[in-house]
Amino acid sequence: MPDIESLLKEKRIFKPDSQFTRKANWNKKVAAEYRKLGEKNPQLFWAKMAKEHVSWFTPWKKVLDWKPPYAKWFVGAKTNVSYNCLDRHLEGDDAWRRNKAAIIWEGEPGDSRVITYAELHREVCRFANVLKARGVKKGDRVVLYMPMIPEAAVAMLACTRIGAPHSIVFGGFSAEALRDRVVDAGAKLVVTSDGGFRKGEPFALKRQVDAAVDGVAAVECVVVVRRTGQDVEMRSGRDCWWHEEMATASTKCPPAKLDAEHPLFILYTSGTTGKPKGVLHTTGGYLTHITTTCKAIFDLQETDVYWCTADVGWITGHSYVVYGPLACGATAFMYEGVPTHPGPDRWWQLIAKWGVTILYTAPTAIRTFIRLGDEHPRRHDLSSLRLLGSVGEPINPEAWMWYHRVIGRKRCPIVDTWWQTETGGIMITPLPSSVPTKPGSATLPFPGIQAAILSEEGEEVEPPNGGLLAITHPWPGMLRGIWGDEQRYRDTYWSKWTNTYFPGDGAHRDKQGYFWIMGRVDDVMNISGHRIGTMEVESALVSHNSVAEAAVVGRPDEITGTAIVAFVTPTGDTESSDALTSVLKTHVTAEIGAIARPAEIRFTNSLPKTRSGKIMRRLLRNIASGDELAGDTSTLEDFSVLASLRESDEG
Ligand code: PRX
């Protein structure tokens, strides 16, 4: 494995800064104690964290009920996420936080809002009452399809207040993709906006919702936030304006006392089949996991201005834009637009303007900034920053070093955090106070998390050999299932080994026990830190009437990590052409969203297959990345196919 070799050459190591460590929430001693406790007794560790970081209406009877592959955490306990994110910061000893900024928001055009905890509480109560008035009850699903505006956080928290699980669909997904998710979740109500701003232009969301929910009887109501002022069609009896509903809603709404295992949200993510999986998360364990990791990894403190750049449509937006920081009583910064509008220094300008202290972003963004040039961050005062984070894909050591040097100005610890939609919260990560970092390594499992590198057969792989990443003990933020598909939950995550979670990533450990994540081992691509299944893109392609067959693979890309390459066999009388290429790219965008748009489409008369008819993706991957053909090709059904592909490649 050449990747492993190159990473093994990484000798640089950065020790925690003693000044940082002294002031950290978890100093060296505390971190060492918790690590020991987490290894010896994960349940005791998590119970301690649950007491420290979460407020409960009723205590639990049992910390963990583990009937593989089903876990229940904090059995019998009752709590509420919005209570933890809001009410408790307004009461008793913490009442001073009433007027602290909960959310600082800036829109792409430069408009901004600062929302205090007391104000956010009122807004959330109001919207919870709107939901109730529109017939949403505990257990009913609400889909959110929104830009990065404060109303997205308000809607999320309002759902949690009344126990209605939300399912957020990223605003970049198409109407088709939205429809699939709305139908699968059985949503009763959809919250959206007329649109949002991107690259200086308004884009439409409500119009997509209209197409998505047309004929979907379960959807009784669509609530629309006015953000851009663009024209929208409001269907009478179904659609209503957010501001009109809110104007008359009461600011009082007691939080529902929910079981620790009450469904909190469903979030769809790509898998190896064409159909996205509705990953289900519940209440008490999830809250424990994300608050503990916020305190320990981001070292969230009262005076921080914390900025996680993820969109609320992804898991990072759920756990580390909204729920984690607010439950910790922190100030979260939110930005609506793209990083490079109106200029390549927008982010750095925002950091200087708002005094951002913690920045948590993705390697794809870092690589974009590297390409744009050091002069843009250099022009701004970034001295408020004290900690940097990375998530979503492996960060290449050179991007890590740039982040350290140019953004962190060699002062800020970097936490490279490995986790997934399914894990709910961070799993493998440095602790900034106590774990020396190596560029490119996510370092060690978080205390209370037990990870290993296993072979296909479940044998532990000796360092420094590569193998499959495995989580060997249940953890509080883990997914509780796939919405409506129990079998898929068992098959995807729990069938490779016995009672051990399979995340689908390859990894290896070095001699110090540090984990180095190598990327996906299944047919899932990681594009700009977001998962797209090859099958999803293939299904979208073959749904076009000029495509007979399609195979999709990823090839390494300097900016996005992976770029999508599609091999397409056109139907009988269709001519391959540049025009067809652009038609198909647009078609995939319409079916799934711009994130799945192939970077390249190659036409072929037929695809290389094994005798049993399986497409040989390994070969296609090699061809797509311009590598020499590797490995055994004797199982190819049609050698001429391979030859013609190579020819077209060389031509
Ligand atoms: O392959 C791993 C990669 O992203 C996948 C999870 O994607 P998603 O569910 O969309 O969640 C992304 C945000 C948590 C993982 O299976 N990944 C995530 N973080 C890292 C990573 N790969 C390497 N290093 C990371 N820090």
PDB file of N, CA and C in Angstrom, residues 156 265 286 290 294 306 314-325 419 424-425:
ATOM      1  N   MET A 156     -34.713  23.235  14.201  1.00  0.00           N
ATOM      2  CA  MET A 156     -34.176  21.993  14.770  1.00  0.00           C
ATOM      3  C   MET A 156     -34.522  21.894  16.255  1.00  0.00           C
ATOM      4  N   PHE A 265     -33.234  12.562  15.608  1.00  0.00           N
ATOM      5  CA  PHE A 265     -33.269  12.914  14.190  1.00  0.00           C
ATOM      6  C   PHE A 265     -32.914  11.732  13.310  1.00  0.00           C
ATOM      7  N   TYR A 286     -26.595  10.530  22.658  1.00  0.00           N
ATOM      8  CA  TYR A 286     -26.075  11.464  21.653  1.00  0.00           C
ATOM      9  C   TYR A 286     -25.633  12.775  22.315  1.00  0.00           C
ATOM     10  N   ILE A 290     -21.808  14.328  22.336  1.00  0.00           N
ATOM     11  CA  ILE A 290     -21.394  15.569  21.666  1.00  0.00           C
ATOM     12  C   ILE A 290     -20.984  16.664  22.661  1.00  0.00           C
ATOM     13  N   CYS A 294     -17.192  18.196  22.711  1.00  0.00           N
ATOM     14  CA  CYS A 294     -17.028  19.653  22.550  1.00  0.00           C
ATOM     15  C   CYS A 294     -16.128  20.228  23.639  1.00  0.00           C
ATOM     16  N   TYR A 306     -16.923  30.201  18.534  1.00  0.00           N
ATOM     17  CA  TYR A 306     -16.590  28.925  17.920  1.00  0.00           C
ATOM     18  C   TYR A 306     -17.246  28.844  16.544  1.00  0.00           C
ATOM     19  N   TRP A 314     -25.465  18.450   7.095  1.00  0.00           N
ATOM     20  CA  TRP A 314     -24.588  17.296   7.325  1.00  0.00           C
ATOM     21  C   TRP A 314     -24.506  17.013   8.812  1.00  0.00           C
ATOM     22  N   ILE A 315     -23.996  15.856   9.153  1.00  0.00           N
ATOM     23  CA  ILE A 315     -23.927  15.482  10.584  1.00  0.00           C
ATOM     24  C   ILE A 315     -23.073  16.474  11.371  1.00  0.00           C
ATOM     25  N   THR A 316     -22.007  16.979  10.754  1.00  0.00           N
ATOM     26  CA  THR A 316     -21.143  17.918  11.477  1.00  0.00           C
ATOM     27  C   THR A 316     -21.943  19.163  11.863  1.00  0.00           C
ATOM     28  N   GLY A 317     -22.863  19.563  10.998  1.00  0.00           N
ATOM     29  CA  GLY A 317     -23.723  20.700  11.298  1.00  0.00           C
ATOM     30  C   GLY A 317     -24.669  20.409  12.457  1.00  0.00           C
ATOM     31  N   HIS A 318     -25.148  19.181  12.547  1.00  0.00           N
ATOM     32  CA  HIS A 318     -26.024  18.814  13.661  1.00  0.00           C
ATOM     33  C   HIS A 318     -25.249  18.840  14.985  1.00  0.00           C
ATOM     34  N   SER A 319     -24.161  18.059  15.010  1.00  0.00           N
ATOM     35  CA  SER A 319     -23.481  17.809  16.285  1.00  0.00           C
ATOM     36  C   SER A 319     -22.606  18.977  16.721  1.00  0.00           C
ATOM     37  N   TYR A 320     -21.940  19.635  15.736  1.00  0.00           N
ATOM     38  CA  TYR A 320     -20.933  20.614  16.128  1.00  0.00           C
ATOM     39  C   TYR A 320     -21.169  22.024  15.598  1.00  0.00           C
ATOM     40  N   VAL A 321     -22.326  22.285  14.937  1.00  0.00           N
ATOM     41  CA  VAL A 321     -22.719  23.685  14.701  1.00  0.00           C
ATOM     42  C   VAL A 321     -23.797  24.038  15.717  1.00  0.00           C
ATOM     43  N   VAL A 322     -24.777  23.134  15.877  1.00  0.00           N
ATOM     44  CA  VAL A 322     -25.949  23.488  16.683  1.00  0.00           C
ATOM     45  C   VAL A 322     -25.935  22.822  18.070  1.00  0.00           C
ATOM     46  N   TYR A 323     -26.129  21.509  18.119  1.00  0.00           N
ATOM     47  CA  TYR A 323     -26.414  20.886  19.416  1.00  0.00           C
ATOM     48  C   TYR A 323     -25.249  20.915  20.408  1.00  0.00           C
ATOM     49  N   GLY A 324     -24.053  20.544  19.950  1.00  0.00           N
ATOM     50  CA  GLY A 324     -22.909  20.484  20.876  1.00  0.00           C
ATOM     51  C   GLY A 324     -22.601  21.834  21.504  1.00  0.00           C
ATOM     52  N   PRO A 325     -22.300  22.844  20.679  1.00  0.00           N
ATOM     53  CA  PRO A 325     -21.941  24.148  21.243  1.00  0.00           C
ATOM     54  C   PRO A 325     -23.053  24.773  22.082  1.00  0.00           C
ATOM     55  N   TRP A 419     -14.727  10.702  12.423  1.00  0.00           N
ATOM     56  CA  TRP A 419     -16.032  10.170  12.828  1.00  0.00           C
ATOM     57  C   TRP A 419     -16.929  10.092  11.618  1.00  0.00           C
ATOM     58  N   GLY A 424     -22.344   9.731  15.224  1.00  0.00           N
ATOM     59  CA  GLY A 424     -22.983  10.828  15.955  1.00  0.00           C
ATOM     60  C   GLY A 424     -22.002  11.885  16.433  1.00  0.00           C
ATOM     61  N   GLY A 425     -20.892  11.446  16.985  1.00  0.00           N
ATOM     62  CA  GLY A 425     -19.887  12.373  17.504  1.00  0.00           C
ATOM     63  C   GLY A 425     -18.491  11.869  17.179  1.00  0.00           C
TER      64      GLY A 425
END
